[in-house]
Short mmCIF file of C-alpha atoms and ligand atoms in Angstrom, two decimals:
data_model
loop_
_atom_site.label_atom_id
_atom_site.label_comp_id
_atom_site.label_asym_id
_atom_site.label_seq_id
_atom_site.Cartn_x
_atom_site.Cartn_y
_atom_site.Cartn_z
CA MET A 1 122.09 114.50 89.25
CA ALA A 2 125.20 116.39 90.60
CA ASP A 3 124.68 114.63 93.88
CA LEU A 4 125.13 111.14 92.47
CA ALA A 5 128.62 112.11 91.23
CA ASN A 6 130.16 112.81 94.56
CA ASP A 7 127.93 110.92 97.22
CA ASP A 8 128.40 107.35 97.10
CA LEU A 9 125.70 106.65 99.59
CA LEU A 10 123.20 107.34 96.72
CA ARG A 11 124.21 104.14 95.17
CA TYR A 12 121.55 102.63 97.68
CA ARG A 13 118.82 104.61 96.38
CA SER A 14 117.49 102.00 93.87
CA GLU A 15 117.24 99.58 96.92
CA PHE A 16 114.33 101.50 98.23
CA PRO A 17 111.29 101.46 96.07
CA ILE A 18 109.31 104.28 97.81
CA LEU A 19 112.07 106.83 96.76
CA GLU A 20 110.88 106.50 93.13
CA ARG A 21 107.43 107.82 94.12
CA THR A 22 107.89 110.16 97.20
CA THR A 23 110.28 112.46 98.68
CA TYR A 24 110.87 110.27 101.79
CA MET A 25 111.76 112.43 104.95
CA ILE A 26 110.36 110.40 107.68
CA SER A 27 113.19 107.90 108.84
CA ASN A 28 112.63 108.90 112.45
CA SER A 29 109.37 107.26 112.37
CA LEU A 30 109.62 104.44 109.85
CA GLY A 31 112.66 103.95 107.49
CA ALA A 32 112.03 103.24 103.89
CA MET A 33 111.47 99.43 103.01
CA PRO A 34 114.49 97.93 101.31
CA ARG A 35 113.56 96.06 98.11
CA GLY A 36 115.30 92.94 99.52
CA VAL A 37 112.45 92.73 102.16
CA TYR A 38 110.24 91.11 99.35
CA ASP A 39 112.74 88.21 98.81
CA SER A 40 113.41 87.85 102.45
CA VAL A 41 109.64 87.43 103.47
CA HIS A 42 109.37 85.05 100.47
CA GLU A 43 112.16 82.94 102.05
CA TYR A 44 110.39 82.92 105.33
CA CYS A 45 107.22 81.77 103.53
CA ASP A 46 109.09 79.10 101.65
CA ALA A 47 110.84 77.79 104.81
CA TRP A 48 107.41 77.48 106.53
CA ALA A 49 105.65 76.03 103.43
CA SER A 50 108.28 73.53 102.49
CA ARG A 51 110.19 72.69 105.77
CA GLY A 52 107.31 73.10 108.14
CA VAL A 53 108.38 72.50 111.71
CA ARG A 54 111.97 71.63 110.74
CA ALA A 55 112.39 75.29 109.89
CA TRP A 56 112.78 76.04 113.68
CA GLU A 57 115.86 73.72 113.90
CA GLU A 58 117.39 74.42 110.60
CA LYS A 59 116.96 78.23 110.78
CA TRP A 60 114.54 80.02 112.78
CA TRP A 61 115.82 79.32 116.44
CA MET A 62 119.21 80.67 115.79
CA MET A 63 118.16 83.45 113.84
CA ALA A 64 117.79 85.55 117.11
CA CYS A 65 121.49 85.23 117.12
CA GLU A 66 122.25 86.12 113.68
CA VAL A 67 120.00 89.34 113.68
CA GLY A 68 121.09 90.11 117.09
CA ASP A 69 124.80 90.08 116.12
CA LEU A 70 124.06 92.04 113.02
CA ILE A 71 122.46 94.79 115.31
CA GLY A 72 125.23 94.38 117.71
CA GLY A 73 127.99 95.01 115.12
CA ILE A 74 126.44 98.51 114.55
CA MET A 75 127.02 99.42 118.15
CA ASN A 76 130.23 97.49 118.77
CA ALA A 77 128.62 95.00 121.03
CA PRO A 78 130.52 91.64 121.51
CA ALA A 79 128.83 88.49 120.04
CA ASN A 80 125.77 87.20 121.78
CA SER A 81 125.20 90.31 123.82
CA VAL A 82 122.13 91.45 122.09
CA SER A 83 118.73 89.78 122.52
CA LEU A 84 115.82 90.31 120.37
CA GLN A 85 112.48 91.62 122.03
CA LEU A 86 109.18 92.76 120.53
CA ASN A 87 109.43 96.49 121.36
CA VAL A 88 111.41 99.04 123.38
CA THR A 89 108.71 99.03 126.16
CA SER A 90 109.10 95.26 126.54
CA CYS A 91 112.86 95.80 126.86
CA GLN A 92 112.29 97.99 129.71
CA ALA A 93 110.20 95.27 131.28
CA VAL A 94 112.99 92.75 131.01
CA VAL A 95 115.53 95.10 132.57
CA ALA A 96 113.08 96.12 135.41
CA SER A 97 112.51 92.44 136.18
CA CYS A 98 116.20 91.91 136.81
CA PHE A 99 115.96 94.24 139.81
CA ASP A 100 114.44 94.63 143.28
CA PHE A 101 112.79 97.89 144.27
CA SER A 102 111.97 96.88 147.84
CA GLY A 103 115.45 98.12 149.24
CA LYS A 104 116.87 101.67 149.94
CA ARG A 105 118.44 101.77 146.34
CA ASN A 106 115.20 101.96 144.45
CA LYS A 107 115.25 105.23 142.53
CA VAL A 108 114.75 105.56 138.86
CA VAL A 109 115.96 108.72 137.40
CA TYR A 110 115.09 109.80 134.05
CA SER A 111 113.99 112.86 132.00
CA ASP A 112 110.90 114.26 130.74
CA MET A 113 112.22 114.24 127.32
CA ASN A 114 112.11 110.23 127.22
CA PHE A 115 109.74 108.64 124.92
CA PRO A 116 106.31 108.54 126.59
CA SER A 117 106.00 104.73 126.36
CA VAL A 118 109.24 104.43 128.19
CA MET A 119 107.92 107.06 130.78
CA TYR A 120 104.62 105.29 131.20
CA PHE A 121 106.34 101.99 131.93
CA TRP A 122 108.59 103.45 134.71
CA GLU A 123 105.87 105.48 136.32
CA ALA A 124 103.89 102.35 136.51
CA GLN A 125 106.75 100.86 138.49
CA ARG A 126 105.87 103.06 141.46
CA SER A 127 103.31 100.37 142.56
CA ARG A 128 106.37 97.87 142.70
CA GLY A 129 108.16 100.10 145.10
CA ALA A 130 110.31 102.25 142.60
CA ARG A 131 110.85 105.92 143.50
CA ILE A 132 110.65 107.96 140.38
CA ASN A 133 112.63 111.23 139.85
CA MET A 134 111.65 112.80 136.59
CA VAL A 135 114.05 115.63 135.53
CA ARG A 136 112.45 118.39 133.59
CA THR A 137 113.41 120.31 130.59
CA ASP A 138 113.10 124.20 130.37
CA ASP A 139 113.26 124.67 126.64
CA GLY A 140 111.55 121.58 125.37
CA VAL A 141 114.81 120.74 123.50
CA HIS A 142 117.06 119.28 126.14
CA VAL A 143 117.69 118.62 129.94
CA PRO A 144 120.86 120.00 131.07
CA THR A 145 123.38 117.24 131.68
CA GLU A 146 124.28 118.58 135.04
CA ARG A 147 120.69 118.55 136.14
CA LEU A 148 120.50 114.85 135.20
CA ILE A 149 123.87 114.12 136.83
CA ASP A 150 122.90 115.89 140.13
CA ALA A 151 119.81 113.85 140.36
CA ILE A 152 121.69 110.44 140.19
CA ASP A 153 122.66 109.70 143.77
CA GLU A 154 123.55 106.72 146.07
CA GLU A 155 119.92 105.60 146.05
CA THR A 156 119.56 105.48 142.44
CA LEU A 157 119.07 102.10 140.80
CA LEU A 158 118.34 102.79 137.26
CA VAL A 159 118.66 105.55 134.63
CA PRO A 160 116.65 105.09 131.60
CA ILE A 161 117.58 107.85 129.15
CA SER A 162 117.34 108.55 125.34
CA HIS A 163 120.57 108.92 123.51
CA VAL A 164 118.86 111.12 120.85
CA VAL A 165 115.72 112.83 122.18
CA PHE A 166 112.75 111.93 119.89
CA ARG A 167 111.05 115.36 120.31
CA SER A 168 114.01 117.57 119.39
CA SER A 169 116.80 115.35 118.06
CA TYR A 170 119.16 116.67 120.84
CA ILE A 171 122.14 114.29 121.44
CA LYS A 172 122.69 113.78 125.21
CA ASP A 173 126.07 113.65 126.72
CA VAL A 174 125.39 110.00 127.71
CA LYS A 175 129.07 109.17 128.62
CA ALA A 176 129.08 111.73 131.34
CA ILE A 177 125.65 110.57 132.76
CA ILE A 178 126.90 106.83 132.51
CA GLU A 179 130.08 107.88 134.43
CA LYS A 180 128.04 109.51 137.36
CA ALA A 181 125.71 106.51 137.38
CA HIS A 182 128.41 103.95 137.77
CA LYS A 183 130.28 106.18 140.33
CA VAL A 184 127.23 105.80 142.59
CA GLY A 185 126.44 102.22 141.60
CA ALA A 186 123.41 102.70 139.40
CA HIS A 187 122.73 101.39 135.99
CA VAL A 188 121.89 103.13 132.84
CA VAL A 189 119.35 101.90 130.34
CA LEU A 190 120.23 103.70 127.08
CA ASP A 191 117.52 104.27 124.58
CA ALA A 192 119.25 104.33 121.13
CA PHE A 193 116.18 104.10 119.05
CA GLN A 194 116.70 107.60 117.48
CA SER A 195 120.47 107.07 117.17
CA LEU A 196 121.56 103.55 116.04
CA GLY A 197 121.86 103.57 112.24
CA ASN A 198 122.25 107.39 112.05
CA VAL A 199 124.50 108.45 114.98
CA PRO A 200 127.46 106.34 115.97
CA VAL A 201 126.89 104.33 119.17
CA ASP A 202 129.69 102.23 120.72
CA VAL A 203 128.36 100.41 123.78
CA GLN A 204 131.78 99.20 124.85
CA ALA A 205 133.42 102.68 124.66
CA LEU A 206 130.37 104.00 126.71
CA ASN A 207 130.63 101.04 129.15
CA VAL A 208 126.67 101.31 129.20
CA ASP A 209 124.88 98.72 131.15
CA PHE A 210 121.95 98.29 128.79
CA ALA A 211 121.03 99.57 125.25
CA VAL A 212 117.72 99.31 123.71
CA GLY A 213 115.99 100.30 120.47
CA GLY A 214 114.20 99.06 117.43
CA VAL A 215 114.87 98.45 113.91
CA LEU A 216 112.10 100.21 112.10
CA LYS A 217 113.34 103.66 111.91
CA TRP A 218 117.04 104.56 111.10
CA LEU A 219 117.89 100.78 110.60
CA CYS A 220 115.31 100.25 107.91
CA GLY A 221 113.82 97.07 109.36
CA GLY A 222 110.08 96.51 110.06
CA PRO A 223 107.86 96.61 113.15
CA GLY A 224 108.20 93.88 115.72
CA THR A 225 112.01 93.57 116.15
CA SER A 226 113.75 95.42 118.89
CA TYR A 227 117.06 94.83 120.60
CA LEU A 228 118.37 94.80 124.14
CA TYR A 229 122.15 94.83 124.65
CA VAL A 230 123.23 93.67 128.07
CA ARG A 231 126.86 94.28 129.03
CA PRO A 232 128.39 90.71 129.14
CA ASP A 233 129.48 90.89 132.86
CA LEU A 234 125.83 91.70 133.90
CA GLY A 235 124.60 89.26 131.31
CA LYS A 236 126.28 86.46 133.22
CA LYS A 237 124.61 87.20 136.75
CA LEU A 238 121.28 88.96 136.10
CA GLU A 239 118.11 86.88 136.49
CA PRO A 240 115.21 88.46 134.58
CA LYS A 241 111.87 87.56 136.25
CA PHE A 242 110.15 88.38 133.06
CA THR A 243 111.19 85.26 131.62
CA GLY A 244 110.32 82.02 129.78
CA TRP A 245 111.37 78.88 128.10
CA PHE A 246 113.80 80.39 125.63
CA ALA A 247 115.92 81.69 128.57
CA HIS A 248 116.34 78.22 130.12
CA GLN A 249 119.75 76.57 129.75
CA ASN A 250 118.04 73.51 128.35
CA PRO A 251 114.67 74.54 126.89
CA PHE A 252 114.02 71.27 125.29
CA ALA A 253 114.17 69.41 128.55
CA PHE A 254 111.02 71.02 129.47
CA GLU A 255 111.94 70.66 133.18
CA ILE A 256 109.49 71.42 135.91
CA GLY A 257 109.94 74.08 138.48
CA PRO A 258 112.03 77.27 138.47
CA SER A 259 114.12 78.13 135.47
CA LYS A 260 117.90 77.56 135.19
CA TYR A 261 119.08 80.46 133.26
CA GLY A 262 121.17 79.83 130.26
CA ASP A 263 123.57 82.28 128.39
CA GLN A 264 123.15 85.42 126.42
CA PRO A 265 121.33 86.30 124.27
CA PHE A 266 118.58 83.76 124.91
CA ARG A 267 118.81 84.40 128.78
CA PHE A 268 117.00 87.69 128.31
CA MET A 269 114.35 86.38 126.08
CA GLN A 270 110.99 84.84 127.02
CA GLY A 271 108.98 82.70 124.63
CA THR A 272 108.47 81.98 121.01
CA SER A 273 110.17 84.75 118.94
CA ASN A 274 108.77 87.05 115.99
CA VAL A 275 110.52 85.18 113.18
CA PRO A 276 108.80 87.02 110.41
CA GLY A 277 109.98 90.30 111.98
CA PHE A 278 113.57 89.03 111.86
CA TYR A 279 113.33 88.40 108.09
CA THR A 280 111.92 91.91 107.57
CA ALA A 281 114.98 93.28 109.66
CA LEU A 282 117.71 91.51 107.71
CA PRO A 283 118.10 93.54 104.41
CA GLY A 284 117.95 96.92 106.18
CA LEU A 285 120.58 96.00 108.83
CA LYS A 286 122.90 94.46 105.89
CA ILE A 287 122.68 97.84 103.92
CA ILE A 288 123.45 100.04 107.05
CA ARG A 289 126.39 97.88 108.05
CA GLU A 290 127.80 97.95 104.42
CA ALA A 291 127.13 101.75 104.06
CA GLY A 292 128.76 102.41 107.42
CA VAL A 293 127.44 104.75 110.18
CA ASP A 294 130.34 107.02 110.09
CA LYS A 295 129.60 107.99 106.49
CA ILE A 296 125.72 108.29 107.16
CA ARG A 297 126.38 110.57 110.09
CA ALA A 298 128.60 112.75 108.03
CA LYS A 299 125.95 113.16 105.31
CA SER A 300 123.22 113.47 107.98
CA LYS A 301 125.00 116.54 109.39
CA LYS A 302 125.16 118.16 106.01
CA MET A 303 121.41 117.42 105.19
CA THR A 304 120.21 118.82 108.65
CA ALA A 305 122.39 121.92 108.44
CA ARG A 306 120.78 122.57 104.86
CA LEU A 307 117.23 122.16 106.39
CA ILE A 308 118.14 124.80 109.10
CA GLU A 309 119.76 127.05 106.60
CA LEU A 310 116.74 127.10 104.39
CA ALA A 311 114.29 127.56 107.45
CA ASP A 312 116.44 130.46 108.73
CA GLN A 313 116.30 132.09 105.23
CA ARG A 314 112.58 132.08 105.58
CA GLY A 315 112.48 133.10 109.17
CA TRP A 316 110.90 130.04 110.43
CA LYS A 317 111.41 128.67 113.96
CA VAL A 318 113.81 125.65 114.16
CA ASN A 319 113.23 123.31 116.98
CA ALA A 320 116.51 121.34 116.95
CA PRO A 321 119.96 121.90 118.35
CA ARG A 322 122.17 124.37 116.33
CA ASP A 323 125.45 122.54 117.14
CA PRO A 324 125.84 119.78 114.66
CA GLU A 325 127.50 117.76 117.40
CA ARG A 326 124.40 117.84 119.46
CA ARG A 327 121.92 117.26 116.63
CA GLY A 328 120.57 113.88 115.47
CA GLY A 329 118.89 113.17 112.09
CA THR A 330 115.69 115.18 112.59
CA VAL A 331 114.99 118.84 112.18
CA ALA A 332 111.57 120.07 113.49
CA ILE A 333 110.52 123.35 111.82
CA ASP A 334 107.60 125.38 113.10
CA MET A 335 106.62 127.45 109.91
CA PRO A 336 103.35 129.28 109.84
CA ASN A 337 100.25 126.86 109.81
CA SER A 338 102.78 124.03 110.28
CA HIS A 339 100.10 121.37 111.02
CA GLU A 340 98.05 122.19 107.88
CA VAL A 341 101.37 122.48 105.97
CA SER A 342 102.23 118.95 106.97
CA GLN A 343 99.00 117.61 105.95
CA GLU A 344 99.39 119.13 102.44
CA LEU A 345 103.03 117.90 102.31
CA LEU A 346 101.70 114.32 102.63
CA ARG A 347 99.23 114.89 100.01
CA ARG A 348 101.92 115.96 97.66
CA ASP A 349 104.05 112.94 98.54
CA VAL A 350 106.59 114.76 100.75
CA LEU A 351 106.52 112.34 103.64
CA VAL A 352 107.08 114.03 107.08
CA ASP A 353 105.19 114.21 110.33
CA TRP A 354 104.04 116.86 112.66
CA ARG A 355 104.12 117.24 116.52
CA PRO A 356 102.64 119.79 118.77
CA ARG A 357 105.19 122.49 120.01
CA ALA A 358 107.77 120.95 117.36
CA GLY A 359 106.13 121.63 113.98
CA VAL A 360 106.84 119.62 110.86
CA ARG A 361 109.52 117.13 111.33
CA PHE A 362 112.01 116.33 108.44
CA SER A 363 114.32 113.28 108.81
CA PRO A 364 116.37 112.68 105.76
CA HIS A 365 118.45 109.59 105.77
CA PHE A 366 121.47 108.30 103.76
CA TYR A 367 119.20 107.66 100.84
CA ASN A 368 118.11 111.12 100.31
CA THR A 369 119.51 113.70 97.98
CA MET A 370 120.33 117.47 98.87
CA GLU A 371 117.99 118.26 95.84
CA GLU A 372 115.23 116.44 97.78
CA ILE A 373 115.84 118.68 100.69
CA ASP A 374 115.56 121.81 98.65
CA ARG A 375 112.53 120.40 96.91
CA ALA A 376 110.76 119.52 100.11
CA ILE A 377 111.21 123.22 101.52
CA GLN A 378 110.24 124.72 97.91
CA THR A 379 106.97 122.66 98.35
CA VAL A 380 106.48 124.13 101.68
CA ASP A 381 106.83 127.60 100.01
CA GLU A 382 104.18 126.71 97.41
CA ILE A 383 101.85 125.57 99.98
CA LEU A 384 102.18 128.61 102.16
CA SER A 385 101.92 130.97 99.13
CA LYS A 386 98.69 129.20 98.18
CA MET A 387 97.39 129.74 101.72
CA GLY A 388 98.31 133.44 101.33
CA VAL A 389 101.12 133.24 103.74
CA ALA A 390 104.06 135.35 102.47
CA ALA A 391 107.46 133.88 102.67
CA GLY A 392 109.41 135.19 105.63
CA THR A 393 106.54 135.82 107.75
CA ARG A 394 105.71 133.96 110.95
C1 PLP B 1 113.30 107.04 121.46
C2 PLP B 1 112.19 106.26 121.41
N1 PLP B 1 111.93 105.13 122.28
C3 PLP B 1 110.93 104.32 122.10
C4 PLP B 1 110.03 104.40 121.00
C5 PLP B 1 108.98 103.41 120.76
O1 PLP B 1 108.88 102.40 121.71
P1 PLP B 1 108.22 100.95 121.40
O2 PLP B 1 109.27 100.19 120.64
O3 PLP B 1 107.95 100.45 122.80
O4 PLP B 1 106.96 101.29 120.64
C6 PLP B 1 110.25 105.44 120.11
C7 PLP B 1 109.20 105.53 119.00
O5 PLP B 1 109.08 106.39 118.29
C8 PLP B 1 111.26 106.31 120.23
O6 PLP B 1 111.48 107.26 119.42
#
């Protein structure tokens, strides 16, 4: 393998069992499971089986800080500024519950390229007084930054936006959007689900107010662990109304009446946390931190460029930004019969997904080889030729 000689990220390949059996190109949806998850889950079971309720005090309670800080380290967040939540949708709920929509400043500005769950959540806040301004795309790939910036005004309260757009992998100019929001007194909720672990994110350099995402894609964790970064100055004063006993400054006093908010990260949590999810998240986070996102990003750019080159050679439509600086880790390719092709790829153990108006989505990660990219596209050639579609036709 020529790749192995000059790509030191490939030393992690043996940590991911599924790579022995499949061409794994779907890290935008679910990252490959690290081998270490078996031991980690075993450790969870051992603690429960042998330590019983004492496991809370000995390990589980503070694991929220341990895992939160591991995630925080990948986005340059200060210690204790990242709380753990169940999913990105619930992160939006925590943020929304910190604000009042009854005043003049009650506008929520977002783009129609947001992940639908995030969109559904904010649309539902109309009944709580939120005025929603959804800024639309023309090309299905991006919303011009100027258009978003122009929509953010003195009456804007919140701007929930994706860093990397899930549909097209377009990387937004979030710095410009955050600057405009701050200029008029609005807050930005950055959805970093499709960036963190693959594209560098620095919450302090961006000066973003909130950052959210989950661990199950580019961070190679499992379902049920999501993160909510709150900028520390806001973390001292905001009082989420979606709250519970974990957020109380003295939870074990079991006081009656309104909560007295404690410090971050627990301040933004609610009730009993998803401990097994924390255990499944740990091995992937450790690998990503050790491998380093800058290296991962450099390799990702090469792999996505190769996918585009191969698609261009065949005359297939590429639904991803051409500019590598604006392109995340996914390349959607709309070849002929793309839906059927995606189903046949899955049958042949090339793991991808398909989306209407986008095509087959290929999302290689640091553990993939260039040879796998070539092989995945060759497999498409074989499938098309079996279907009687000549290469180069659309
Ligand atoms: C950008 C983005 N945000 C959010 C989600 C999912 O949200 P949740 O964690 O609420 O399921 C996804 C999932 O694919 C996503 O790509």
